[in-house]
């Protein structure tokens, strides 16, 4: 089961408890203690397979169960890697919800599914929790196909209130009485979609419970016993009864009086508990309350469950990384981690001689910004993920983190561009999908020179289908006037940053994958590429491999194997999906028998544009054999990247196999 450890039990701050040799290790004893750490004892958790088992426990044993659940979570994620900090922060909240509500009949929706690891352990998936984010294993996010306890898949944030409202309305239309609980947090309330849903819920007066998991105290911390008392009072019979009396008056005094009475009640309550934006949107607001105190959480949830109607928001303050000292001390609270040593918190890092593409982008942008004070950077709550934390340290006044608000990020960048600035809106491929309307209407139609560095383009390994950057070439290259580039290595990425910085004729995007580069030598500063011009790396006469992006290295390896089999092979790097290098494509088509396009993107992308060009030019009329290699037309679950490429036929072996199958018997004979 790997390295494990014990946590303090009930009614005490969670902390590590090691045997004495581990507390004061010296010399060989220290190494021995770390090599054979204690297995966490989880006798109470061992009795829990489904939430119904939790509900059979006495309430005073929940803190003990929380300590064991936290220990199990840390031990499991230490072996798999994944999102740890958010899950540590919701251990008590997860237990309280499943203890009070009748899940899965009561629908529980986790906004941003990486809060849901404790939920997975408690809902019949503990025996598979150490397969988390691995091929054939559990998803790192909630997933409907995985469990009936996951009523809605959530990997992109800020969707839970909308989905929950839909479920609540469906419940009411069907005459059912179950509860719907949406847990939103980890920054997800910074997105406009959450407020759109709340506005709709308030207008419908639907019975919906929203729990705001405020895990960075961005709104307000709890204020001790008085806050707890007011929260319990407001959620219980006294206030709900007062509210009901106001509603009953309407049967005698009419709807106009109902509105006046309701507003008067809420206004009076505001003097006691403080009015909030949530109440203005039509929600009954409770809190803030301490999300790690089960003696506070459970009674409030019971009161909300048993009394009142209409939408309710419970503001719960939690600590991200709670109960694990290395996470609590880390700046990111161990938001996302690789495998790590439980005792020290040290994370395993893959040995590499190449920098990550993200770092290359960030350093290149800093270099360009040193030369041009009009360059500014925009991120949507992902400064470290996109590398803009490095830019922000160098240029804090020119760096803008707008929160989880990709739509706003794009239009904000468009506004900057209208005033002569050169904005780089660095957004993951999968997240940029959320702002497509803004890309079309606010940027492309107006021909504004917004730069789009697109990180995580292509497969993303353990994060699976929800974070795979499959579609950006297809959805951007379809737009008139858009320039779309893809870097084949670190040096090319540096050139593309420089090219985007210098390009003012309209929108321009460049994509690059997750992970490390291939180790090529890079110039100190990139060069400006000629727009729409590719390059040829190897000349041949029979087979042409035309690559877009980082599959170029596999194309070169495939060319070696094909040449050894007697098939003279050209390898070209398109660089641009749009505009196409028409002269290059035309030459490859005319001078070769087989043309294979290779890209780490979906159907409808680069290969489709090449085929369209060949068809309209009449270059398919003279026996040219063309095969586009793209990502499979499916949503691919998590696996190691090399396995994903192999399964997609995008590695060396897949490219070679495609060439041989295209040439048929002639190629088979040559290979023999």
Short mmCIF file of C-alpha atoms in Angstrom, two decimals, residues 273-569:
data_model
loop_
_atom_site.label_atom_id
_atom_site.label_comp_id
_atom_site.label_asym_id
_atom_site.label_seq_id
_atom_site.Cartn_x
_atom_site.Cartn_y
_atom_site.Cartn_z
CA UNK A 273 -26.76 38.78 10.08
CA UNK A 274 -25.71 41.20 7.38
CA UNK A 275 -27.33 41.37 3.96
CA UNK A 276 -25.43 39.83 1.07
CA UNK A 277 -25.27 39.77 -2.69
CA UNK A 278 -26.61 36.22 -2.51
CA UNK A 279 -29.79 37.46 -0.85
CA UNK A 280 -30.18 40.10 -3.54
CA UNK A 281 -30.13 37.23 -6.04
CA UNK A 282 -32.95 35.52 -4.14
CA UNK A 283 -30.99 33.09 -1.96
CA UNK A 284 -31.43 32.65 1.76
CA UNK A 285 -27.83 33.09 2.97
CA UNK A 286 -26.39 31.20 5.94
CA UNK A 287 -22.90 31.69 7.29
CA UNK A 288 -20.01 31.94 7.13
CA UNK A 289 -19.43 28.84 9.26
CA UNK A 290 -16.34 26.77 10.04
CA UNK A 291 -16.17 23.98 7.48
CA UNK A 292 -13.91 21.83 9.65
CA UNK A 293 -16.15 21.80 12.71
CA UNK A 294 -18.63 18.95 12.41
CA UNK A 295 -20.52 20.14 15.49
CA UNK A 296 -21.34 23.27 13.50
CA UNK A 297 -21.81 21.75 10.06
CA UNK A 298 -24.15 18.87 10.83
CA UNK A 299 -26.87 20.85 12.69
CA UNK A 300 -26.94 23.55 10.02
CA UNK A 301 -27.27 20.99 7.23
CA UNK A 302 -30.04 19.23 9.14
CA UNK A 303 -31.94 22.48 9.60
CA UNK A 304 -31.64 23.32 5.92
CA UNK A 305 -32.73 19.81 5.00
CA UNK A 306 -35.79 19.84 7.23
CA UNK A 307 -37.12 23.41 7.03
CA UNK A 308 -38.05 25.98 4.45
CA UNK A 309 -38.15 26.18 0.71
CA UNK A 310 -36.60 28.26 -2.05
CA UNK A 311 -32.88 28.49 -2.82
CA UNK A 312 -30.42 28.46 0.07
CA UNK A 313 -26.71 29.27 0.09
CA UNK A 314 -24.54 28.01 2.95
CA UNK A 315 -21.21 29.80 3.15
CA UNK A 316 -18.61 27.38 4.52
CA UNK A 317 -15.01 28.45 5.15
CA UNK A 318 -12.40 25.71 4.78
CA UNK A 319 -8.63 25.53 4.63
CA UNK A 320 -7.13 24.12 1.46
CA UNK A 321 -4.54 21.49 2.32
CA UNK A 322 -6.00 21.06 5.81
CA UNK A 323 -4.38 18.45 8.03
CA UNK A 324 -1.19 17.81 6.07
CA UNK A 325 1.67 20.08 7.13
CA UNK A 326 3.55 20.18 3.78
CA UNK A 327 0.34 21.15 1.98
CA UNK A 328 -0.59 23.78 4.55
CA UNK A 329 2.88 25.33 4.23
CA UNK A 330 2.99 25.30 0.41
CA UNK A 331 1.96 28.39 -1.54
CA UNK A 332 -0.38 26.34 -3.75
CA UNK A 333 -1.57 24.16 -0.83
CA UNK A 334 -0.61 21.11 -2.92
CA UNK A 335 -3.38 21.92 -5.37
CA UNK A 336 -1.96 19.46 -7.90
CA UNK A 337 0.89 17.13 -7.07
CA UNK A 338 2.95 14.36 -8.57
CA UNK A 339 3.70 11.28 -6.48
CA UNK A 340 5.23 12.30 -3.17
CA UNK A 341 6.83 11.07 0.04
CA UNK A 342 4.16 11.23 2.73
CA UNK A 343 6.57 11.97 5.57
CA UNK A 344 8.55 14.76 3.91
CA UNK A 345 6.07 15.94 1.31
CA UNK A 346 8.82 15.85 -1.33
CA UNK A 347 7.34 15.30 -4.77
CA UNK A 348 8.83 12.98 -7.35
CA UNK A 349 10.08 14.82 -10.39
CA UNK A 350 10.84 13.11 -13.67
CA UNK A 351 14.47 13.48 -14.72
CA UNK A 352 14.74 15.59 -17.85
CA UNK A 353 17.30 17.66 -19.66
CA UNK A 354 14.69 19.77 -21.42
CA UNK A 355 12.59 22.62 -20.03
CA UNK A 356 8.82 22.44 -20.13
CA UNK A 357 7.03 24.09 -23.01
CA UNK A 358 5.17 26.25 -20.49
CA UNK A 359 8.43 27.57 -19.06
CA UNK A 360 9.86 28.21 -22.54
CA UNK A 361 6.77 30.24 -23.40
CA UNK A 362 6.95 32.26 -20.18
CA UNK A 363 10.64 33.05 -20.49
CA UNK A 364 10.22 33.96 -24.15
CA UNK A 365 7.34 36.31 -23.35
CA UNK A 366 9.38 37.99 -20.62
CA UNK A 367 12.17 38.50 -23.15
CA UNK A 368 9.78 40.12 -25.63
CA UNK A 369 8.18 42.29 -22.94
CA UNK A 370 11.59 43.65 -22.01
CA UNK A 371 11.76 45.07 -25.53
CA UNK A 372 8.13 46.21 -25.79
CA UNK A 373 6.27 47.91 -22.96
CA UNK A 374 2.95 47.42 -24.78
CA UNK A 375 3.02 43.66 -24.17
CA UNK A 376 0.64 42.61 -21.39
CA UNK A 377 -0.40 39.17 -20.17
CA UNK A 378 -3.86 37.89 -19.23
CA UNK A 379 -4.70 34.61 -17.48
CA UNK A 380 -7.95 33.11 -16.24
CA UNK A 381 -6.98 31.86 -12.76
CA UNK A 382 -4.03 29.82 -14.07
CA UNK A 383 -0.90 31.95 -13.51
CA UNK A 384 1.36 29.03 -12.63
CA UNK A 385 -0.26 26.59 -15.04
CA UNK A 386 0.35 28.93 -17.98
CA UNK A 387 3.72 30.18 -16.76
CA UNK A 388 2.48 33.72 -16.31
CA UNK A 389 3.54 33.66 -12.67
CA UNK A 390 7.08 34.16 -14.03
CA UNK A 391 5.88 37.06 -16.18
CA UNK A 392 4.03 38.49 -13.19
CA UNK A 393 7.15 38.54 -11.04
CA UNK A 394 8.99 40.51 -13.70
CA UNK A 395 6.07 42.73 -14.78
CA UNK A 396 3.43 42.78 -12.00
CA UNK A 397 1.72 45.87 -13.41
CA UNK A 398 1.31 44.26 -16.82
CA UNK A 399 -0.08 40.92 -15.61
CA UNK A 400 -3.81 40.39 -15.13
CA UNK A 401 -5.41 37.34 -13.52
CA UNK A 402 -9.14 37.75 -14.10
CA UNK A 403 -10.25 34.63 -12.21
CA UNK A 404 -12.10 31.65 -13.65
CA UNK A 405 -13.66 33.84 -16.31
CA UNK A 406 -12.39 32.88 -19.74
CA UNK A 407 -15.12 34.83 -21.55
CA UNK A 408 -14.16 38.00 -19.72
CA UNK A 409 -10.45 37.29 -20.25
CA UNK A 410 -10.84 37.23 -24.03
CA UNK A 411 -12.98 40.37 -24.28
CA UNK A 412 -10.79 42.15 -21.72
CA UNK A 413 -7.80 41.35 -23.94
CA UNK A 414 -9.76 42.62 -26.94
CA UNK A 415 -10.33 45.91 -25.14
CA UNK A 416 -6.61 46.22 -24.43
CA UNK A 417 -5.89 45.57 -28.10
CA UNK A 418 -8.18 48.42 -29.21
CA UNK A 419 -5.97 50.84 -27.28
CA UNK A 420 -2.73 49.78 -28.92
CA UNK A 421 -1.54 47.21 -26.37
CA UNK A 422 -0.34 43.75 -27.34
CA UNK A 423 -2.23 41.33 -25.06
CA UNK A 424 -1.25 37.68 -24.71
CA UNK A 425 -4.32 35.79 -23.39
CA UNK A 426 -2.72 32.56 -22.16
CA UNK A 427 -5.45 29.97 -21.75
CA UNK A 428 -5.45 26.17 -21.89
CA UNK A 429 -6.92 24.73 -25.09
CA UNK A 430 -9.75 23.03 -23.23
CA UNK A 431 -10.61 26.20 -21.27
CA UNK A 432 -10.52 28.48 -24.31
CA UNK A 433 -13.52 26.51 -25.58
CA UNK A 434 -15.56 28.29 -22.92
CA UNK A 435 -14.90 31.65 -24.56
CA UNK A 436 -15.49 30.75 -28.18
CA UNK A 437 -18.26 33.28 -28.73
CA UNK A 438 -15.97 36.03 -27.49
CA UNK A 439 -13.15 34.78 -29.72
CA UNK A 440 -15.48 34.98 -32.71
CA UNK A 441 -17.40 38.20 -32.07
CA UNK A 442 -15.13 40.30 -29.88
CA UNK A 443 -11.80 39.40 -31.49
CA UNK A 444 -12.03 37.78 -34.94
CA UNK A 445 -14.84 39.83 -36.51
CA UNK A 446 -13.18 43.03 -35.31
CA UNK A 447 -9.76 41.81 -36.50
CA UNK A 448 -8.19 42.71 -33.18
CA UNK A 449 -4.58 41.60 -32.62
CA UNK A 450 -5.10 39.48 -29.53
CA UNK A 451 -2.43 36.83 -29.06
CA UNK A 452 -3.54 33.39 -27.84
CA UNK A 453 -0.82 31.18 -26.35
CA UNK A 454 -2.64 27.82 -26.13
CA UNK A 455 -1.16 25.54 -23.49
CA UNK A 456 -2.07 21.87 -23.01
CA UNK A 457 -2.72 21.42 -26.73
CA UNK A 458 -3.27 17.74 -27.43
CA UNK A 459 -3.22 14.85 -24.98
CA UNK A 460 -2.76 15.63 -21.30
CA UNK A 461 -2.23 12.14 -19.87
CA UNK A 462 -3.72 11.68 -16.42
CA UNK A 463 -6.26 14.52 -16.69
CA UNK A 464 -8.10 12.60 -19.42
CA UNK A 465 -10.85 13.64 -21.79
CA UNK A 466 -12.07 16.76 -20.02
CA UNK A 467 -8.70 18.51 -20.25
CA UNK A 468 -7.52 17.17 -23.61
CA UNK A 469 -6.74 20.02 -26.00
CA UNK A 470 -8.12 18.36 -29.10
CA UNK A 471 -10.22 21.01 -30.80
CA UNK A 472 -8.40 24.36 -30.86
CA UNK A 473 -7.01 24.06 -34.40
CA UNK A 474 -10.43 23.09 -35.72
CA UNK A 475 -12.32 25.86 -33.97
CA UNK A 476 -9.77 28.63 -34.56
CA UNK A 477 -8.67 27.81 -38.11
CA UNK A 478 -12.33 27.96 -39.16
CA UNK A 479 -12.36 31.71 -38.43
CA UNK A 480 -11.57 34.19 -41.22
CA UNK A 481 -8.38 36.17 -40.65
CA UNK A 482 -7.08 34.02 -37.81
CA UNK A 483 -3.42 32.95 -37.87
CA UNK A 484 -2.91 29.55 -36.21
CA UNK A 485 0.56 28.17 -35.48
CA UNK A 486 1.81 25.03 -33.73
CA UNK A 487 5.30 24.66 -32.26
CA UNK A 488 7.23 21.49 -33.09
CA UNK A 489 9.89 22.03 -30.40
CA UNK A 490 11.15 24.57 -27.87
CA UNK A 491 13.07 26.67 -30.39
CA UNK A 492 10.02 26.91 -32.64
CA UNK A 493 7.91 27.99 -29.68
CA UNK A 494 10.37 30.77 -28.96
CA UNK A 495 10.11 31.91 -32.60
CA UNK A 496 6.31 31.85 -32.41
CA UNK A 497 6.23 34.02 -29.29
CA UNK A 498 8.37 36.59 -31.10
CA UNK A 499 6.22 36.29 -34.25
CA UNK A 500 2.99 36.83 -32.27
CA UNK A 501 4.49 39.82 -30.47
CA UNK A 502 5.32 41.47 -33.79
CA UNK A 503 2.04 40.60 -35.57
CA UNK A 504 -0.54 43.41 -35.48
CA UNK A 505 -2.79 42.56 -38.44
CA UNK A 506 -5.32 40.50 -36.50
CA UNK A 507 -5.70 37.63 -34.03
CA UNK A 508 -2.93 35.04 -33.84
CA UNK A 509 -2.66 31.81 -31.85
CA UNK A 510 0.12 29.32 -31.22
CA UNK A 511 -0.30 25.95 -29.55
CA UNK A 512 2.08 23.78 -27.57
CA UNK A 513 1.64 20.66 -25.45
CA UNK A 514 1.86 19.82 -21.80
CA UNK A 515 5.19 18.52 -20.58
CA UNK A 516 8.83 18.88 -21.47
CA UNK A 517 10.41 19.77 -24.77
CA UNK A 518 12.61 17.54 -26.88
CA UNK A 519 15.91 19.09 -25.81
CA UNK A 520 16.82 21.19 -28.86
CA UNK A 521 19.13 24.16 -28.60
CA UNK A 522 17.26 27.46 -28.34
CA UNK A 523 18.26 30.96 -29.36
CA UNK A 524 18.33 33.63 -26.69
CA UNK A 525 15.51 35.37 -28.52
CA UNK A 526 13.21 34.02 -31.19
CA UNK A 527 13.09 35.14 -34.80
CA UNK A 528 10.04 36.48 -36.63
CA UNK A 529 8.59 33.75 -38.85
CA UNK A 530 7.14 34.51 -42.25
CA UNK A 531 3.38 34.11 -41.87
CA UNK A 532 2.12 31.01 -43.65
CA UNK A 533 5.54 29.54 -44.48
CA UNK A 534 6.58 26.02 -43.40
CA UNK A 535 9.97 24.33 -43.59
CA UNK A 536 11.41 21.09 -44.98
CA UNK A 537 13.73 19.16 -42.68
CA UNK A 538 14.45 16.13 -44.87
CA UNK A 539 14.14 15.60 -48.61
CA UNK A 540 12.83 12.41 -50.22
CA UNK A 541 10.99 11.36 -53.34
CA UNK A 542 8.26 8.80 -52.60
CA UNK A 543 6.61 9.54 -49.22
CA UNK A 544 5.94 12.97 -47.70
CA UNK A 545 5.19 13.42 -43.99
CA UNK A 546 3.69 16.85 -43.31
CA UNK A 547 3.56 17.49 -39.56
CA UNK A 548 1.89 20.21 -37.54
CA UNK A 549 3.21 20.50 -33.99
CA UNK A 550 5.24 18.23 -31.76
CA UNK A 551 4.59 14.97 -33.62
CA UNK A 552 7.48 16.12 -35.81
CA UNK A 553 10.03 14.15 -33.78
CA UNK A 554 8.09 10.92 -34.41
CA UNK A 555 7.85 11.81 -38.11
CA UNK A 556 11.63 12.06 -38.29
CA UNK A 557 12.01 8.69 -36.57
CA UNK A 558 9.43 7.18 -38.92
CA UNK A 559 11.32 8.59 -41.89
CA UNK A 560 14.48 6.80 -40.74
CA UNK A 561 12.60 3.50 -40.64
CA UNK A 562 10.88 4.11 -43.98
CA UNK A 563 14.15 5.05 -45.67
CA UNK A 564 15.77 1.91 -44.29
CA UNK A 565 12.95 -0.02 -45.96
CA UNK A 566 13.68 1.64 -49.28
CA UNK A 567 11.00 4.34 -49.13
CA UNK A 568 12.61 7.73 -49.70
CA UNK A 569 10.80 10.09 -47.34
#
